[in-house]
Amino acid sequence: RERPRHRGMAKNTSMRWRLPLMCLLWEVAMIVLFGVFVRFGPEADAHWEEEKHEMNLTSDMENDFYFRYPSFQDVHVMIFVGFGFLMTFLKRYGFGAVGFNFLLAAFGIQWALLMQGWFHSFKNGKILIGVENLINADFCVGSVCIAFGAILGKTSPIQLLVMTLFQVTLFAVNEYILLNLLHVKDAGGSMTIHTFGAYFGLTVTRILYRSNLEQSKDKQGSVYHSDLFAMIGTLYLWMYWPSFNSAISDHGDAQHRAAINTYCSLAACVLTTMAFSSMLQKKGKLDMVHIQNATLAGGVAVGTSAEMMLTPYGSLIVGFISGIVSTVGYVYLTPFLESRLHIQDTCGIHNLHAMPGLIGGIVGAITAAAATEDVYGKEGFIKAFDFTGTYQTRTPSIQGGFQAAGIVVSLLMAFGGGALVGAILKLPVWGDAAAENCFEDDIYWEVPEDEESDVYHMHNPDKPASP
Amino acid sequence: RERPRHRGMAKNTSMRWRLPLMCLLWEVAMIVLFGVFVRFGPEADAHWEEEKHEMNLTSDMENDFYFRYPSFQDVHVMIFVGFGFLMTFLKRYGFGAVGFNFLLAAFGIQWALLMQGWFHSFKNGKILIGVENLINADFCVGSVCIAFGAILGKTSPIQLLVMTLFQVTLFAVNEYILLNLLHVKDAGGSMTIHTFGAYFGLTVTRILYRSNLEQSKDKQGSVYHSDLFAMIGTLYLWMYWPSFNSAISDHGDAQHRAAINTYCSLAACVLTTMAFSSMLQKKGKLDMVHIQNATLAGGVAVGTSAEMMLTPYGSLIVGFISGIVSTVGYVYLTPFLESRLHIQDTCGIHNLHAMPGLIGGIVGAITAAAATEDVYGKEGFIKAFDFTGTYQTRTPSIQGGFQAAGIVVSLLMAFGGGALVGAILKLPVWGDAAAENCFEDDIYWEVPEDEESDVYHMHNPDKPASP
Amino acid sequence: RERPRHRGMAKNTSMRWRLPLMCLLWEVAMIVLFGVFVRFGPEADAHWEEEKHEMNLTSDMENDFYFRYPSFQDVHVMIFVGFGFLMTFLKRYGFGAVGFNFLLAAFGIQWALLMQGWFHSFKNGKILIGVENLINADFCVGSVCIAFGAILGKTSPIQLLVMTLFQVTLFAVNEYILLNLLHVKDAGGSMTIHTFGAYFGLTVTRILYRSNLEQSKDKQGSVYHSDLFAMIGTLYLWMYWPSFNSAISDHGDAQHRAAINTYCSLAACVLTTMAFSSMLQKKGKLDMVHIQNATLAGGVAVGTSAEMMLTPYGSLIVGFISGIVSTVGYVYLTPFLESRLHIQDTCGIHNLHAMPGLIGGIVGAITAAAATEDVYGKEGFIKAFDFTGTYQTRTPSIQGGFQAAGIVVSLLMAFGGGALVGAILKLPVWGDAAAENCFEDDIYWEVPEDEESDVYHMHNPDKPASP
């Protein structure tokens, strides 16, 4: 039973052959590439027993698995439940939010294992993977989930897969430039994940601008239950962010410190978000949009510096500021971006990821530049910034400069890559929906013809009721 | 305020004395049996300090707790939230899905600690338990949760408790035969948990066949929100499956490897599920039933081989195939099983657990048979398959044969046990509901008389509206 | 678009200046105090490399982070998702439940880091924090979340922040008296968290008694979906409770044992809860209120004794009893407390936390008094009760006495502190809602004007429908 209002659809949104073909071909490509390149790293290979002897390890506990697996699982939850449910706030786009996020992330992590593997884990013609690669693949896909937030409800799953392919590739290149060429520290990804992912997504949505999007305005809001579903996403992102920022830091104090800094920053961010959400509304009521999103800005904004000696009060200050910036952004900047710059940002990623990501990059640069041997200890100083080998002579202030350069590079990659990918996604072959059908699961999903959707129609008097 | 349509009920579904009596008597039995048999294992006992001296351990980190507790918690979430919420997809059976799963699992883990303890942790007349026992108890109950999926909505909680008692017992016997007598490897339980649990449940539901079940057909579907609740279950199962398959593997590389293989298999499975879900539907739309279930088949299908040197690309291939098999099963096989074989499989466990479980057993047998000292290393080879003591002379190909035998034994135990238990559950004393009241929480739960249920009635014009 | 029925509101519930001011000023105070006092502990500081040399540690694994971080994350989930969603059962108070819990917990953990830091981690004028401090801060805030359960729906967020400030302070004092002065063991907080938190909250709600609360009686119930949201909270609390009770126990066997005991107690508790829920209802149907709450009583009731040699069967007995006590409490005691003692306890914390907390304290005292060197081993005995230094000569029976004294002190602190704070909250300056607007998100939140709320109004014929 098709709903009448879809009859008049001009666009062909059927995915019947395009989506299956793309999924199957790409997955076959993954299998071939994995077959040629990917093998277990020494800590996951059955030769580990010999490895242990060679490395003089006395305990299986020294396997990196035990240092990072709990954090990996937390990050995994953030990518699939966190981002997935955060985007279920739309009243009739819950399937798309959770389901497309699931699809693009499942594809993206495979491609990321390859791309990041070639850059970072390539040895004798093979990519050797372990738990840290899994975390990095999740991180990389995180940047795609962020970009998805900007175009949520307006693109087909085919477009999302195309975007994922390109964005993961560009992410890996950008990450390589930052981490390897500029020797920048960015464990929590303020620059590589958030700044890059957000400005990439904003550029894409700018290019895909739809002038007639007010046709689906009635579906752009939330309903009571969808806001609660979204809070599941918010809370899992918020709670596990300390794991996110500490997941790939050095063993020991660095992981420990990154978790503490992130915990503090996020706590402060909740209070300023609540304060400004109430203050900026005439009746002083809180707005779920802010609580769902701006409370997370504190995690983004300590992404670079969390593993550094930012100190707990430093983290509170960063959280304090980023909660305010993000909330103010939702109230004033998002409408401005849409009306003046034609940037339609469904989830407001400019407020949650772009601006806090920039803050994070800047705070990281300052914290690095301010580092001293006194604060870090002689050994700790070298270890924290990896001032060894070629980088033996780097000073904190030079490091700060390179950190700042990392922000600029990430922005350029995001704008350039976003423009390219946006142009590709604009081709009329990807099955995106007409403006009147945006933000509506019905186009790409079998939606149960339930009482609730009938109720829904009841309140759209301009549309014929279901028979 | 009882709803009018229940007045005419022929069956007595009141649990007022039967359920409390069973719960209380059985729990008293558990207390007595635990009192006689169960004690803390050496790593959880306060004598651990002395144990450490004896075993020459220098760090508390060597306590198995730290190797396995994070995985245990992930598995725990899979059993209670994963399976519980996966089954909330029915529009009016959410309380039963989550609540009865909670009840049977809480009872089952106690009985499993005893049954598995007698077989595997019995020493000087006592069962000595530690974190690995908790994981195994959760695993055992997982097979009951799977079987519950086949009979969801059609059985009383009393029947579920009876089934749990028997199924846990049979699970422990089957597991003992496989692991101890056949010396089979099955860390992620493709055979012991999935194949056994699924075919057991399918046999039970076959015997409990109801010819008049179409009377509650209107309640067998989902509504928009219930599909989102079910996705919570899906995603937690999907995300934590690497922990499931690695939870009881050997310390070190085996746990590490099992997690990677499962991660890869699940990622591939999502893409082929999406592909076939779209391809097999006339309009190319995705079906939530597939996304909720078939995406998980990849985890099931590497359950046996995940800790072996399956390799990442091998995992992708397994995930690729199982996603297809599972989705095709939902579209073509489930209706066939119901109409021709009278197997009413509410959640489609045949597609999610039975077939992928068989695939998992077969892949495990092949991977074991193909093992070489070259691939595993001399020490790693012996450790991976535990070719020590009596099994010193086993070759990989013989091991492969025993693995295959394990599949057959699991199937026989499932069919035999399922037939027995099905016959017991057919006795007219367990308070199951009439066909017209299946898939309806109202029979066993105090359901709030809320607006939504009123709306619900509004759309069942053949039933009198609530006064 | 304001709903007409709010027009007549007598009370000024606008938070526009009060809430922002309080949030911002308090957060600035946190920053200043953190700046003066809080620094990284040795295991999170970059000097850790030197610390390792000094302490002769060979592996980063010895960092407390790896012993406790997974448990910390589980506890974190319990506080924010567990308590937050447990309270979403009300049909129109989901935003307040999750959102205010978020706000008070985010503020509370900062203040708790300071208060508990001054008492327990103060060294050379600085509070040195690590992962254990984060856990303890979460624990402390847990007691506020409990108290929030009693006053849920009846207080403004401003009142909640005021309560948090005072309750955290009193919690820290009470904890100091118990742990340091009385040298009491209470790793899972039966006394410090549950008994104190619950009786504190009950005293507050007694003082805030509203005689006219039946005006919002129609909003005090649940709807079908809100009961499912609440089950998310329940299950996360239930599953992670073993982490809660073991999170700050000694490394090694104590953490291991605490997890096992809690697992057992909770499993037993589910069965007796189900039994009594069915038994105490005329038609034998299960009541979601009991399943959501009383199933957790077993975790509360082994909070003190879980790390002791309670034994698995001892845990089953404790769980058995507390499930019964809690369920019976919901059926008989809650109505009595409201009608006779004027204690309006929205979530029934008396049944879930107060009585089980008392049981937990008593069981802890008995278990401690019954300890012998034979059961614990010579070293284990001293380690378990920390009978070193000043406490070298303590005997188990004396320890039992002090444990009992801990219960009394916690009760006195709760009654005294609750009375004080209740009196403060009664001041007419905090923007609490009129009785007719209790249990309604609309007062403090921007609520989407969705179809569901319209349906909701449809069934409140005494209120004008939305235009």
Coordinates of C-alpha atoms in Angstrom, one line a residue, chain C:
Chain C
R1 CA 2.5 28.3 20.9
E2 CA 1.8 28.0 24.6
R3 CA -0.9 25.5 25.7
P4 CA -3.9 27.3 27.1
R5 CA -4.0 25.4 30.4
H6 CA -0.8 27.0 31.5
R7 CA -2.2 30.4 31.4
G8 CA -3.6 30.3 34.8
M9 CA -0.4 29.2 36.5
A10 CA 0.1 31.0 39.8
K11 CA 3.8 30.2 40.2
N12 CA 6.6 31.8 38.3
T13 CA 8.5 28.9 36.9
S14 CA 10.6 30.8 34.4
M15 CA 14.2 29.8 34.8
R16 CA 15.5 32.4 32.4
W17 CA 17.9 34.2 34.7
R18 CA 18.0 32.0 37.8
L19 CA 19.2 28.8 36.1
P20 CA 21.8 30.5 33.8
L21 CA 23.2 32.6 36.6
M22 CA 23.5 29.6 39.0
C23 CA 25.1 27.4 36.3
L24 CA 27.6 30.0 35.2
L25 CA 28.6 31.2 38.7
W26 CA 29.0 27.7 40.1
E27 CA 31.0 26.6 37.1
V28 CA 33.3 29.6 37.5
A29 CA 33.7 28.6 41.1
M30 CA 34.6 25.1 40.0
I31 CA 37.2 26.4 37.7
V32 CA 38.7 28.6 40.4
L33 CA 38.7 25.8 43.0
F34 CA 40.1 23.3 40.5
G35 CA 42.8 25.8 39.5
V36 CA 43.8 26.2 43.1
F37 CA 43.5 22.6 44.2
V38 CA 43.2 19.9 41.6
R39 CA 46.2 18.3 39.9
F40 CA 46.9 15.0 38.2
G41 CA 47.8 12.1 40.5
P42 CA 51.1 10.4 39.9
E43 CA 49.7 7.8 37.6
A44 CA 48.1 10.4 35.3
D45 CA 50.9 12.9 35.4
A46 CA 53.6 13.0 32.7
H47 CA 56.2 12.3 35.5
W48 CA 54.8 8.8 35.6
E49 CA 57.9 7.5 33.8
E50 CA 60.0 8.6 36.7
E51 CA 57.4 7.3 39.2
K52 CA 57.7 3.9 37.5
H53 CA 61.5 3.8 38.0
E54 CA 61.0 4.8 41.7
M55 CA 58.3 2.2 42.3
N56 CA 60.3 -0.4 40.4
L57 CA 57.4 -1.0 38.1
T58 CA 58.3 -2.8 34.9
S59 CA 55.0 -2.4 33.0
D60 CA 52.6 0.4 32.2
M61 CA 49.9 -2.2 33.0
E62 CA 50.5 -1.5 36.7
N63 CA 49.0 1.9 36.2
D64 CA 45.7 1.9 38.1
F65 CA 44.0 3.0 35.0
Y66 CA 44.0 -0.5 33.6
F67 CA 42.7 -2.0 36.8
R68 CA 39.7 0.3 37.1
Y69 CA 38.9 2.1 33.8
P70 CA 36.5 -0.6 32.4
S71 CA 34.6 -0.5 35.7
F72 CA 34.6 3.2 35.7
Q73 CA 33.0 3.4 32.3
D74 CA 30.3 0.9 33.5
V75 CA 29.6 3.0 36.5
H76 CA 29.5 6.1 34.3
V77 CA 26.8 4.5 32.2
M78 CA 24.9 3.6 35.3
I79 CA 24.8 7.2 36.5
F80 CA 23.9 8.8 33.3
V81 CA 21.9 6.2 31.2
G82 CA 21.0 3.9 34.1
F83 CA 19.5 6.4 36.5
G84 CA 18.5 8.8 33.7
F85 CA 16.4 6.4 31.7
L86 CA 15.1 4.5 34.8
M87 CA 13.2 7.7 35.5
T88 CA 11.7 8.1 32.0
F89 CA 8.8 5.9 32.9
L90 CA 6.5 8.9 33.4
K91 CA 4.5 9.6 30.3
R92 CA 5.4 13.2 29.9
Y93 CA 8.6 13.7 32.0
G94 CA 11.2 12.0 29.9
F95 CA 13.1 15.2 29.1
G96 CA 13.2 16.1 32.7
A97 CA 14.2 12.6 33.9
V98 CA 17.1 12.3 31.5
G99 CA 18.0 16.0 31.2
F100 CA 17.9 17.1 34.8
N101 CA 19.7 13.9 35.9
F102 CA 22.4 14.9 33.3
L103 CA 22.6 18.4 34.7
L104 CA 22.8 17.5 38.4
A105 CA 25.3 14.7 37.8
A106 CA 27.5 16.8 35.6
F107 CA 27.7 19.5 38.3
G108 CA 27.8 17.0 41.1
I109 CA 30.9 15.1 39.8
Q110 CA 32.9 18.3 39.8
W111 CA 32.0 19.3 43.3
A112 CA 32.4 15.7 44.5
L113 CA 36.0 15.6 43.0
L114 CA 36.7 18.6 45.3
M115 CA 34.9 17.5 48.4
Q116 CA 36.1 13.9 48.4
G117 CA 39.5 15.1 47.2
W118 CA 40.0 17.3 50.3
F119 CA 39.1 14.4 52.5
H120 CA 40.9 11.6 50.8
S121 CA 43.4 12.7 48.1
F122 CA 44.9 15.9 49.6
K123 CA 48.7 16.0 49.6
N124 CA 50.9 19.1 49.9
G125 CA 48.0 21.5 49.4
K126 CA 46.8 19.8 46.2
I127 CA 44.1 17.2 45.4
L128 CA 45.8 14.6 43.2
I129 CA 43.2 12.8 41.1
G130 CA 43.2 9.6 39.1
V131 CA 40.6 7.1 37.8
E132 CA 39.6 6.1 41.3
N133 CA 38.6 9.6 42.1
L134 CA 36.4 9.7 39.0
I135 CA 34.7 6.5 40.2
N136 CA 34.2 7.9 43.6
A137 CA 32.7 11.1 42.2
D138 CA 30.3 9.1 40.1
F139 CA 29.4 7.1 43.2
C140 CA 28.8 10.3 45.2
V141 CA 26.5 11.6 42.5
G142 CA 24.7 8.3 42.5
S143 CA 23.4 9.1 45.9
V144 CA 22.0 12.4 44.5
C145 CA 20.4 10.6 41.5
I146 CA 18.7 8.3 44.1
A147 CA 17.3 11.2 46.1
F148 CA 16.2 12.8 42.8
G149 CA 14.0 9.7 42.3
A150 CA 11.9 10.7 45.3
I151 CA 11.2 14.2 44.2
L152 CA 11.1 13.4 40.5
G153 CA 8.6 15.7 38.6
K154 CA 8.0 18.0 41.5
T155 CA 11.1 20.2 41.6
S156 CA 12.8 22.7 39.4
P157 CA 16.3 22.2 38.0
I158 CA 17.4 25.0 40.2
Q159 CA 16.2 23.2 43.3
L160 CA 18.0 20.1 42.0
L161 CA 21.3 22.0 41.7
V162 CA 20.9 23.4 45.2
M163 CA 20.2 19.9 46.6
T164 CA 23.2 18.5 44.7
L165 CA 25.5 21.1 46.2
F166 CA 24.4 20.2 49.7
Q167 CA 24.0 16.5 49.3
V168 CA 27.4 16.0 47.8
T169 CA 28.9 18.0 50.7
L170 CA 27.1 15.9 53.3
F171 CA 27.9 12.7 51.4
A172 CA 31.6 13.5 51.6
V173 CA 31.4 14.2 55.3
N174 CA 29.4 11.0 56.0
E175 CA 31.8 9.0 53.8
Y176 CA 34.8 10.4 55.7
I177 CA 33.2 9.5 59.1
L178 CA 32.5 6.0 57.9
L179 CA 35.6 5.1 56.0
N180 CA 38.2 7.0 57.9
L181 CA 36.9 7.5 61.4
L182 CA 34.9 4.3 61.9
H183 CA 37.2 2.3 59.4
V184 CA 34.1 0.7 57.9
K185 CA 34.2 -1.3 54.6
D186 CA 31.5 -0.2 52.1
A187 CA 32.9 -0.7 48.6
G188 CA 29.5 -0.8 46.9
G189 CA 28.1 1.9 49.1
S190 CA 25.1 0.2 50.7
M191 CA 25.4 2.6 53.5
T192 CA 27.2 5.6 52.0
I193 CA 25.3 5.7 48.7
H194 CA 22.0 3.9 49.1
T195 CA 21.0 4.3 52.7
F196 CA 22.2 7.8 52.9
G197 CA 21.0 8.9 49.5
A198 CA 17.5 7.3 49.9
Y199 CA 16.7 8.5 53.4
F200 CA 18.1 11.9 52.5
G201 CA 15.7 12.1 49.5
L202 CA 12.8 10.8 51.5
T203 CA 13.3 13.4 54.1
V204 CA 13.5 16.1 51.5
T205 CA 10.3 14.9 49.8
R206 CA 8.5 14.7 53.2
I207 CA 9.3 18.3 53.8
L208 CA 8.3 19.3 50.3
Y209 CA 4.9 17.5 50.8
R210 CA 2.2 18.8 48.5
S211 CA -1.3 18.1 49.7
N212 CA -2.8 18.8 46.3
L213 CA -0.6 16.6 44.2
E214 CA -3.6 14.5 43.0
Q215 CA -4.2 17.4 40.6
S216 CA -1.5 15.9 38.3
K217 CA -2.4 12.3 39.0
D218 CA -3.2 11.7 35.4
K219 CA 0.5 12.4 34.5
Q220 CA 2.0 10.2 37.2
G221 CA 1.6 7.0 35.2
S222 CA 3.5 5.5 32.4
V223 CA 2.6 4.8 28.8
Y224 CA 3.6 1.8 26.8
H225 CA 6.7 3.3 25.2
S226 CA 7.9 5.1 28.3
D227 CA 8.0 1.8 30.2
L228 CA 10.3 0.4 27.5
F229 CA 12.6 3.5 27.8
A230 CA 12.7 2.9 31.5
M231 CA 13.7 -0.7 30.9
I232 CA 16.9 0.6 29.2
G233 CA 17.8 2.2 32.5
T234 CA 16.9 -0.9 34.5
L235 CA 18.9 -3.3 32.4
Y236 CA 22.0 -1.1 32.3
L237 CA 21.9 -0.7 36.1
W238 CA 21.3 -4.4 36.5
M239 CA 24.0 -5.5 34.1
Y240 CA 26.7 -3.2 35.3
W241 CA 26.0 -3.5 39.0
P242 CA 28.8 -6.0 39.3
S243 CA 31.2 -3.3 38.1
F244 CA 29.6 -0.8 40.5
N245 CA 30.3 -3.0 43.6
S246 CA 33.7 -4.0 42.5
A247 CA 35.0 -0.8 41.0
I248 CA 37.0 0.4 44.0
S249 CA 37.7 -2.9 45.7
D250 CA 41.3 -3.9 46.2
H251 CA 43.1 -5.2 43.0
G252 CA 42.9 -8.9 42.4
D253 CA 40.6 -11.3 44.2
A254 CA 38.5 -8.6 45.9
Q255 CA 37.4 -7.0 42.6
H256 CA 36.8 -10.5 41.2
R257 CA 34.8 -11.7 44.2
A258 CA 32.7 -8.5 44.4
A259 CA 31.7 -9.0 40.8
I260 CA 30.7 -12.6 41.3
N261 CA 28.7 -12.0 44.5
T262 CA 26.8 -9.1 42.8
Y263 CA 26.1 -11.2 39.7
C264 CA 24.6 -14.0 41.9
S265 CA 22.5 -11.7 44.1
L266 CA 21.0 -9.9 41.2
A267 CA 20.1 -13.1 39.4
A268 CA 18.2 -14.4 42.5
C269 CA 16.5 -11.0 43.0
V270 CA 14.9 -11.2 39.5
L271 CA 13.1 -14.4 40.3
T272 CA 11.6 -13.3 43.7
T273 CA 10.6 -10.0 42.2
M274 CA 8.7 -11.7 39.4
A275 CA 7.2 -14.2 41.9
F276 CA 5.9 -11.5 44.2
S277 CA 4.9 -9.1 41.4
S278 CA 2.6 -11.8 40.1
M279 CA 1.4 -13.1 43.5
L280 CA 0.4 -9.8 44.9
Q281 CA -1.8 -8.9 41.9
K282 CA -5.3 -10.2 41.8
K283 CA -5.1 -11.5 38.2
G284 CA -1.5 -12.6 38.6
K285 CA -0.1 -10.2 36.0
L286 CA 3.3 -8.8 36.2
D287 CA 3.8 -5.1 37.0
M288 CA 6.4 -3.2 35.1
V289 CA 7.1 -0.9 38.1
H290 CA 8.4 -4.0 40.0
I291 CA 10.4 -5.3 37.2
Q292 CA 12.0 -2.0 36.6
N293 CA 12.9 -1.4 40.2
A294 CA 12.8 -4.3 42.6
T295 CA 15.0 -6.5 40.3
L296 CA 17.8 -4.1 41.2
A297 CA 17.5 -4.5 45.0
G298 CA 19.9 -7.4 45.0
G299 CA 22.7 -5.2 43.8
V300 CA 22.0 -2.6 46.5
A301 CA 21.8 -5.3 49.2
V302 CA 25.3 -6.8 48.6
G303 CA 26.9 -3.4 48.3
T304 CA 28.8 -3.6 51.5
S305 CA 29.5 -7.3 51.6
A306 CA 30.2 -8.1 47.9
E307 CA 34.0 -7.8 48.3
M308 CA 33.9 -10.0 51.5
M309 CA 33.7 -13.8 51.5
L310 CA 29.9 -13.6 51.3
T311 CA 30.0 -16.7 49.1
P312 CA 27.8 -17.2 46.0
Y313 CA 25.0 -18.9 47.9
G314 CA 25.1 -16.2 50.5
S315 CA 24.6 -13.7 47.7
L316 CA 21.7 -15.7 46.4
I317 CA 20.0 -15.5 49.8
V318 CA 20.5 -11.8 50.0
G319 CA 19.1 -11.3 46.5
F320 CA 16.2 -13.6 47.3
I321 CA 15.2 -11.6 50.4
S322 CA 15.7 -8.2 48.9
G323 CA 13.6 -8.9 45.8
I324 CA 10.8 -9.8 48.1
V325 CA 11.2 -6.9 50.5
S326 CA 11.4 -4.4 47.6
T327 CA 8.3 -5.7 45.7
V328 CA 6.2 -6.0 48.8
G329 CA 7.3 -2.4 49.6
Y330 CA 6.0 -1.2 46.2
V331 CA 2.6 -2.8 46.8
Y332 CA 2.0 -2.1 50.4
L333 CA 4.5 0.4 51.8
T334 CA 4.6 3.1 49.2
P335 CA 0.8 3.9 49.5
F336 CA 1.1 3.8 53.3
L337 CA 4.0 6.2 53.3
E338 CA 2.1 8.6 51.1
S339 CA -1.2 8.5 52.9
R340 CA 0.0 8.3 56.5
L341 CA 3.5 9.8 56.6
H342 CA 3.0 12.2 53.7
I343 CA 6.1 10.9 52.0
Q344 CA 5.5 11.3 48.3
D345 CA 8.1 9.0 46.7
T346 CA 7.8 9.2 42.9
C347 CA 10.1 6.4 42.0
G348 CA 9.7 4.4 45.1
I349 CA 13.3 4.8 46.2
H350 CA 12.3 3.6 49.7
N351 CA 11.8 0.1 48.2
L352 CA 14.7 0.1 45.8
H353 CA 17.4 1.9 47.8
A354 CA 16.4 2.6 51.4
M355 CA 15.3 -0.9 52.6
P356 CA 17.8 -2.8 50.5
G357 CA 20.5 -0.4 51.6
L358 CA 19.7 -1.1 55.2
I359 CA 19.8 -4.8 54.4
G360 CA 23.1 -4.3 52.7
G361 CA 24.5 -2.5 55.8
I362 CA 23.3 -5.3 58.1
V363 CA 24.6 -8.1 55.9
G364 CA 27.9 -6.3 55.7
A365 CA 28.1 -6.1 59.5
I366 CA 27.2 -9.7 59.9
T367 CA 29.6 -10.9 57.2
A368 CA 32.4 -8.8 58.7
A369 CA 31.7 -10.1 62.2
A370 CA 31.7 -13.7 60.9
A371 CA 35.1 -13.4 59.2
T372 CA 37.8 -15.8 60.2
E373 CA 41.4 -16.2 59.3
D374 CA 40.5 -19.7 58.1
V375 CA 38.1 -18.5 55.5
Y376 CA 40.2 -15.5 54.3
G377 CA 43.7 -16.9 54.8
K378 CA 46.2 -15.0 57.1
E379 CA 47.2 -12.4 54.6
G380 CA 43.8 -12.2 52.9
F381 CA 42.2 -11.5 56.3
I382 CA 44.4 -8.5 57.0
K383 CA 44.1 -7.2 53.5
A384 CA 40.3 -7.6 53.2
F385 CA 39.6 -5.5 56.3
D386 CA 42.8 -3.4 56.2
F387 CA 43.6 -4.5 59.7
T388 CA 46.9 -2.6 59.6
G389 CA 48.4 0.3 61.6
T390 CA 46.0 1.6 64.1
Y391 CA 43.5 -1.1 63.3
Q392 CA 45.9 -4.0 63.8
T393 CA 44.1 -5.2 66.8
R394 CA 40.6 -5.0 65.5
T395 CA 38.7 -8.3 65.7
P396 CA 35.9 -9.3 63.3
S397 CA 33.2 -8.8 65.9
I398 CA 34.4 -5.3 66.7
Q399 CA 34.5 -4.6 63.0
G400 CA 30.9 -5.8 62.8
G401 CA 30.0 -3.3 65.5
F402 CA 31.6 -0.5 63.7
Q403 CA 29.9 -1.5 60.5
A404 CA 26.5 -1.3 62.3
A405 CA 27.5 2.1 63.7
G406 CA 28.1 3.1 60.1
I407 CA 24.4 2.4 59.3
V408 CA 23.3 4.6 62.2
V409 CA 25.6 7.5 61.3
S410 CA 24.4 7.3 57.7
L411 CA 20.8 7.5 58.8
L412 CA 21.4 10.4 61.1
M413 CA 23.2 12.3 58.5
A414 CA 20.4 11.6 56.0
F415 CA 17.6 12.7 58.3
G416 CA 19.5 15.8 59.5
G417 CA 20.8 16.8 56.1
G418 CA 17.5 16.0 54.4
A419 CA 15.6 18.2 56.8
L420 CA 18.0 21.1 56.4
V421 CA 18.0 20.9 52.6
G422 CA 14.3 20.3 52.4
A423 CA 13.8 23.5 54.4
I424 CA 16.0 25.4 52.0
L425 CA 14.2 24.0 49.0
K426 CA 10.9 25.1 50.4
L427 CA 11.9 28.8 50.0
P428 CA 9.6 30.2 47.4
V429 CA 12.5 31.5 45.2
W430 CA 13.5 28.3 43.2
G431 CA 10.8 28.3 40.6
D432 CA 9.1 25.0 41.3
A433 CA 5.9 24.2 39.5
A434 CA 2.3 24.3 40.8
A435 CA 0.8 20.9 41.7
E436 CA -1.2 20.8 38.5
N437 CA 1.9 21.2 36.4
C438 CA 4.0 18.5 38.1
F439 CA 5.3 15.5 36.1
E440 CA 5.1 17.6 33.0
D441 CA 8.0 18.6 30.8
D442 CA 6.2 21.5 29.3
I443 CA 7.1 23.8 32.2
Y444 CA 10.9 23.7 31.8
W445 CA 11.4 22.4 28.3
E446 CA 10.6 23.3 24.8
V447 CA 8.4 20.3 23.9
P448 CA 7.7 19.5 20.3
E449 CA 4.1 20.1 19.4
D450 CA 3.8 16.6 18.0
E451 CA 0.9 14.4 17.1
E452 CA 1.5 12.3 20.2
S453 CA 1.0 15.2 22.5
D454 CA -2.2 16.1 20.6
V455 CA -3.4 12.5 21.0
Y456 CA -2.5 12.9 24.6
H457 CA -4.7 16.0 24.9
M458 CA -7.5 14.2 23.1
H459 CA -7.8 12.0 26.1
N460 CA -7.9 14.8 28.6
P461 CA -11.4 16.1 27.7
D462 CA -11.4 18.5 30.6
K463 CA -8.6 20.4 29.0
P464 CA -9.1 22.5 25.8
A465 CA -7.6 20.9 22.8
S466 CA -4.7 22.6 21.0
P467 CA -5.9 25.0 18.4

